[in-house]
PDB file of C-alpha atoms in Angstrom:
ATOM      1  CA  ILE A  24      28.966 -82.763 -40.007  1.00  0.00           C
ATOM      2  CA  TYR A  25      25.057 -83.778 -38.930  1.00  0.00           C
ATOM      3  CA  ARG A  26      23.551 -87.295 -39.746  1.00  0.00           C
ATOM      4  CA  GLY A  27      19.668 -87.758 -40.797  1.00  0.00           C
ATOM      5  CA  PHE A  28      18.374 -88.638 -44.007  1.00  0.00           C
ATOM      6  CA  GLN A  29      18.600 -92.152 -45.300  1.00  0.00           C
ATOM      7  CA  ALA A  30      18.736 -92.342 -49.309  1.00  0.00           C
ATOM      8  CA  VAL A  31      15.997 -94.315 -51.379  1.00  0.00           C
ATOM      9  CA  ASP A  32      16.040 -93.560 -54.710  1.00  0.00           C
ATOM     10  CA  LEU A  33      18.808 -92.133 -57.147  1.00  0.00           C
ATOM     11  CA  GLY A  34      16.621 -90.701 -59.178  1.00  0.00           C
ATOM     12  CA  TYR A  35      18.003 -87.371 -58.234  1.00  0.00           C
ATOM     13  CA  LYS A  36      21.018 -88.308 -61.001  1.00  0.00           C
ATOM     14  CA  GLU A  37      19.094 -87.256 -63.385  1.00  0.00           C
ATOM     15  CA  LEU A  38      18.529 -83.760 -62.232  1.00  0.00           C
ATOM     16  CA  ALA A  39      21.618 -82.101 -63.234  1.00  0.00           C
ATOM     17  CA  VAL A  40      20.989 -79.998 -66.095  1.00  0.00           C
ATOM     18  CA  SER A  41      23.634 -77.788 -68.785  1.00  0.00           C
ATOM     19  CA  MET A  42      24.881 -75.962 -65.915  1.00  0.00           C
ATOM     20  CA  ASP A  43      24.993 -78.556 -63.428  1.00  0.00           C
ATOM     21  CA  ILE A  44      22.125 -77.158 -61.040  1.00  0.00           C
ATOM     22  CA  HIS A  45      18.831 -78.091 -60.438  1.00  0.00           C
ATOM     23  CA  ARG A  46      16.988 -75.087 -59.031  1.00  0.00           C
ATOM     24  CA  GLY A  47      14.037 -76.148 -56.652  1.00  0.00           C
ATOM     25  CA  LEU A  48      13.104 -79.079 -54.976  1.00  0.00           C
ATOM     26  CA  HIS A  49      12.338 -81.953 -57.271  1.00  0.00           C
ATOM     27  CA  GLU A  50       9.545 -85.225 -56.282  1.00  0.00           C
ATOM     28  CA  VAL A  51      12.076 -87.533 -55.896  1.00  0.00           C
ATOM     29  CA  PHE A  52      12.945 -85.613 -52.779  1.00  0.00           C
ATOM     30  CA  ASP A  53      10.357 -85.832 -49.786  1.00  0.00           C
ATOM     31  CA  SER A  54       9.729 -81.901 -49.230  1.00  0.00           C
ATOM     32  CA  LEU A  55       7.199 -82.335 -46.200  1.00  0.00           C
ATOM     33  CA  GLU A  56      10.626 -84.566 -44.176  1.00  0.00           C
ATOM     34  CA  LEU A  57      12.849 -81.394 -45.706  1.00  0.00           C
ATOM     35  CA  GLU A  58      10.314 -78.563 -44.376  1.00  0.00           C
ATOM     36  CA  ASP A  59      10.453 -80.445 -40.876  1.00  0.00           C
ATOM     37  CA  TYR A  60      13.841 -81.577 -40.852  1.00  0.00           C
ATOM     38  CA  PHE A  61      15.209 -77.893 -41.020  1.00  0.00           C
ATOM     39  CA  SER A  62      12.220 -76.370 -39.292  1.00  0.00           C
ATOM     40  CA  TRP A  63      14.414 -73.378 -37.863  1.00  0.00           C
ATOM     41  CA  LEU A  64      14.897 -72.094 -41.179  1.00  0.00           C
ATOM     42  CA  ASP A  65      11.770 -69.997 -43.173  1.00  0.00           C
ATOM     43  CA  SER A  66      11.734 -68.997 -46.672  1.00  0.00           C
ATOM     44  CA  LYS A  67      13.852 -72.110 -47.885  1.00  0.00           C
ATOM     45  CA  VAL A  68      15.076 -72.289 -51.333  1.00  0.00           C
ATOM     46  CA  TYR A  69      16.539 -76.300 -53.019  1.00  0.00           C
ATOM     47  CA  ALA A  70      19.316 -76.709 -55.307  1.00  0.00           C
ATOM     48  CA  VAL A  71      20.353 -80.178 -56.528  1.00  0.00           C
ATOM     49  CA  HIS A  72      24.416 -79.317 -57.851  1.00  0.00           C
ATOM     50  CA  CYS A  73      26.051 -81.884 -60.077  1.00  0.00           C
ATOM     51  CA  MET A  74      30.131 -81.093 -59.674  1.00  0.00           C
ATOM     52  CA  HIS A  75      31.804 -83.220 -62.390  1.00  0.00           C
ATOM     53  CA  PRO A  76      35.519 -84.848 -62.274  1.00  0.00           C
ATOM     54  CA  GLY A  77      38.085 -82.063 -62.779  1.00  0.00           C
ATOM     55  CA  CYS A  78      35.797 -79.038 -61.718  1.00  0.00           C
ATOM     56  CA  ALA A  79      36.502 -76.641 -58.121  1.00  0.00           C
ATOM     57  CA  LEU A  80      34.546 -74.359 -56.499  1.00  0.00           C
ATOM     58  CA  PRO A  81      37.663 -72.893 -54.378  1.00  0.00           C
ATOM     59  CA  GLU A  82      37.553 -71.396 -51.183  1.00  0.00           C
ATOM     60  CA  HIS A  83      35.036 -67.900 -51.502  1.00  0.00           C
ATOM     61  CA  SER A  84      32.214 -66.434 -49.133  1.00  0.00           C
ATOM     62  CA  ASP A  85      28.480 -65.960 -50.668  1.00  0.00           C
ATOM     63  CA  LYS A  86      26.785 -62.933 -50.768  1.00  0.00           C
ATOM     64  CA  TYR A  87      23.609 -63.959 -51.376  1.00  0.00           C
ATOM     65  CA  PRO A  88      22.348 -60.810 -53.911  1.00  0.00           C
ATOM     66  CA  TYR A  89      19.507 -62.698 -55.477  1.00  0.00           C
ATOM     67  CA  TYR A  90      17.639 -64.633 -52.212  1.00  0.00           C
ATOM     68  CA  SER A  91      18.366 -61.296 -50.278  1.00  0.00           C
ATOM     69  CA  GLN A  92      16.937 -59.031 -52.576  1.00  0.00           C
ATOM     70  CA  ALA A  93      13.715 -61.892 -53.242  1.00  0.00           C
ATOM     71  CA  ASN A  94      13.707 -62.367 -49.478  1.00  0.00           C
ATOM     72  CA  ASN A  95      14.132 -58.388 -48.080  1.00  0.00           C
ATOM     73  CA  VAL A  96      16.958 -59.592 -46.074  1.00  0.00           C
ATOM     74  CA  GLN A  97      19.137 -56.819 -44.501  1.00  0.00           C
ATOM     75  CA  ASP A  98      21.946 -58.730 -42.808  1.00  0.00           C
ATOM     76  CA  ILE A  99      23.243 -62.063 -44.517  1.00  0.00           C
ATOM     77  CA  ASP A 100      24.402 -63.211 -40.939  1.00  0.00           C
ATOM     78  CA  SER A 101      20.342 -64.737 -40.807  1.00  0.00           C
ATOM     79  CA  ILE A 102      20.892 -66.522 -43.908  1.00  0.00           C
ATOM     80  CA  GLN A 103      22.300 -70.161 -43.072  1.00  0.00           C
ATOM     81  CA  ARG A 104      23.056 -72.436 -46.296  1.00  0.00           C
ATOM     82  CA  ILE A 105      23.188 -76.265 -45.978  1.00  0.00           C
ATOM     83  CA  ILE A 106      24.770 -79.024 -48.406  1.00  0.00           C
ATOM     84  CA  VAL A 107      22.897 -82.055 -47.844  1.00  0.00           C
ATOM     85  CA  PHE A 108      25.866 -84.730 -49.575  1.00  0.00           C
ATOM     86  CA  LEU A 109      23.459 -87.219 -51.609  1.00  0.00           C
ATOM     87  CA  GLU A 110      25.959 -89.832 -51.448  1.00  0.00           C
ATOM     88  CA  ASP A 111      29.025 -91.429 -49.521  1.00  0.00           C
ATOM     89  CA  LYS A 112      32.709 -89.193 -50.195  1.00  0.00           C
ATOM     90  CA  LYS A 113      33.940 -91.112 -52.808  1.00  0.00           C
ATOM     91  CA  PRO A 114      38.305 -90.858 -54.376  1.00  0.00           C
ATOM     92  CA  GLY A 115      38.494 -86.845 -55.111  1.00  0.00           C
ATOM     93  CA  HIS A 116      35.706 -85.424 -53.444  1.00  0.00           C
ATOM     94  CA  ARG A 117      36.517 -82.221 -51.026  1.00  0.00           C
ATOM     95  CA  PHE A 118      34.504 -79.837 -48.982  1.00  0.00           C
ATOM     96  CA  THR A 119      36.597 -76.966 -47.087  1.00  0.00           C
ATOM     97  CA  LEU A 120      34.357 -75.128 -43.881  1.00  0.00           C
ATOM     98  CA  GLU A 121      37.023 -71.614 -43.049  1.00  0.00           C
ATOM     99  CA  GLY A 122      39.988 -73.886 -44.473  1.00  0.00           C
ATOM    100  CA  ILE A 123      39.589 -77.450 -42.617  1.00  0.00           C
ATOM    101  CA  ASP A 124      39.055 -79.978 -45.101  1.00  0.00           C
ATOM    102  CA  VAL A 125      36.141 -82.066 -44.270  1.00  0.00           C
ATOM    103  CA  ASN A 126      37.020 -85.636 -45.418  1.00  0.00           C
ATOM    104  CA  THR A 127      34.445 -87.827 -44.876  1.00  0.00           C
ATOM    105  CA  TRP A 128      30.732 -88.047 -44.886  1.00  0.00           C
ATOM    106  CA  HIS A 129      28.199 -90.144 -46.314  1.00  0.00           C
ATOM    107  CA  THR A 130      24.925 -90.517 -47.806  1.00  0.00           C
ATOM    108  CA  GLY A 131      22.411 -88.066 -45.844  1.00  0.00           C
ATOM    109  CA  ASP A 132      25.197 -86.314 -43.679  1.00  0.00           C
ATOM    110  CA  TRP A 133      25.042 -82.558 -44.340  1.00  0.00           C
ATOM    111  CA  ILE A 134      27.193 -78.842 -43.050  1.00  0.00           C
ATOM    112  CA  SER A 135      25.783 -75.696 -42.870  1.00  0.00           C
ATOM    113  CA  TRP A 136      27.343 -72.338 -42.053  1.00  0.00           C
ATOM    114  CA  THR A 137      25.510 -68.525 -41.809  1.00  0.00           C
ATOM    115  CA  GLY A 138      26.528 -65.599 -43.784  1.00  0.00           C
ATOM    116  CA  ALA A 139      30.169 -64.880 -45.279  1.00  0.00           C
ATOM    117  CA  THR A 140      31.694 -67.817 -43.938  1.00  0.00           C
ATOM    118  CA  THR A 141      34.272 -68.770 -46.062  1.00  0.00           C
ATOM    119  CA  HIS A 142      33.595 -73.027 -47.901  1.00  0.00           C
ATOM    120  CA  GLY A 143      34.911 -74.172 -50.807  1.00  0.00           C
ATOM    121  CA  ALA A 144      34.045 -77.849 -52.528  1.00  0.00           C
ATOM    122  CA  TYR A 145      36.401 -79.735 -54.854  1.00  0.00           C
ATOM    123  CA  ASN A 146      36.119 -82.172 -57.190  1.00  0.00           C
ATOM    124  CA  GLU A 147      39.355 -84.238 -57.868  1.00  0.00           C
ATOM    125  CA  GLY A 148      37.982 -87.576 -58.996  1.00  0.00           C
ATOM    126  CA  THR A 149      36.886 -89.778 -61.252  1.00  0.00           C
ATOM    127  CA  GLU A 150      32.905 -89.482 -60.778  1.00  0.00           C
ATOM    128  CA  PRO A 151      30.468 -86.522 -60.373  1.00  0.00           C
ATOM    129  CA  ARG A 152      29.864 -85.148 -57.006  1.00  0.00           C
ATOM    130  CA  TYR A 153      25.913 -84.891 -55.702  1.00  0.00           C
ATOM    131  CA  THR A 154      24.377 -82.582 -53.301  1.00  0.00           C
ATOM    132  CA  LEU A 155      21.178 -81.002 -52.398  1.00  0.00           C
ATOM    133  CA  GLN A 156      22.051 -76.964 -51.329  1.00  0.00           C
ATOM    134  CA  ILE A 157      19.254 -75.540 -49.196  1.00  0.00           C
ATOM    135  CA  THR A 158      19.371 -71.880 -48.237  1.00  0.00           C
ATOM    136  CA  GLY A 159      17.354 -70.394 -45.441  1.00  0.00           C
ATOM    137  CA  ILE A 160      16.401 -67.593 -43.212  1.00  0.00           C
ATOM    138  CA  ILE A 161      17.184 -68.299 -39.501  1.00  0.00           C
ATOM    139  CA  ARG A 162      13.817 -68.153 -37.848  1.00  0.00           C
ATOM    140  CA  GLY A 163      13.883 -64.229 -36.071  1.00  0.00           C
ATOM    141  CA  LEU A 164      16.858 -63.393 -37.656  1.00  0.00           C
ATOM    142  CA  ASN A 165      15.386 -61.461 -40.288  1.00  0.00           C
ATOM    143  CA  PRO A 166      13.477 -58.123 -38.998  1.00  0.00           C
ATOM    144  CA  THR A 167      11.716 -56.405 -42.081  1.00  0.00           C
TER     145      THR A 167
END
């Protein structure tokens, strides 16, 4: 887990839509700071996720079909996914990366992986779990 952001506004909680995903970067986020901080990624896309209590996304690998097609990606190993935790970890909130439990995080911490790395997200608690997902191409790894 990496540290780097401070929460200044909790307005993102209003972003959850019927599918619990808000695609794009809402104005409550500082897009210039995100662009600068994750400057090694090109063609970034953003989504806010609200995972309700009792929901789970069991360990899996992403295939990125729409992202790959939209960005002419030939090798998904050039894609990096970043999850920014928008709140401190709460009881029952879990994240796994390659079968390893991530047991603690604080607001602004983030974790990342590339390509088909396995990961999972779980909300076995009583409060929603909010994250910002960033997907991009690692600069220099997607020859077209």
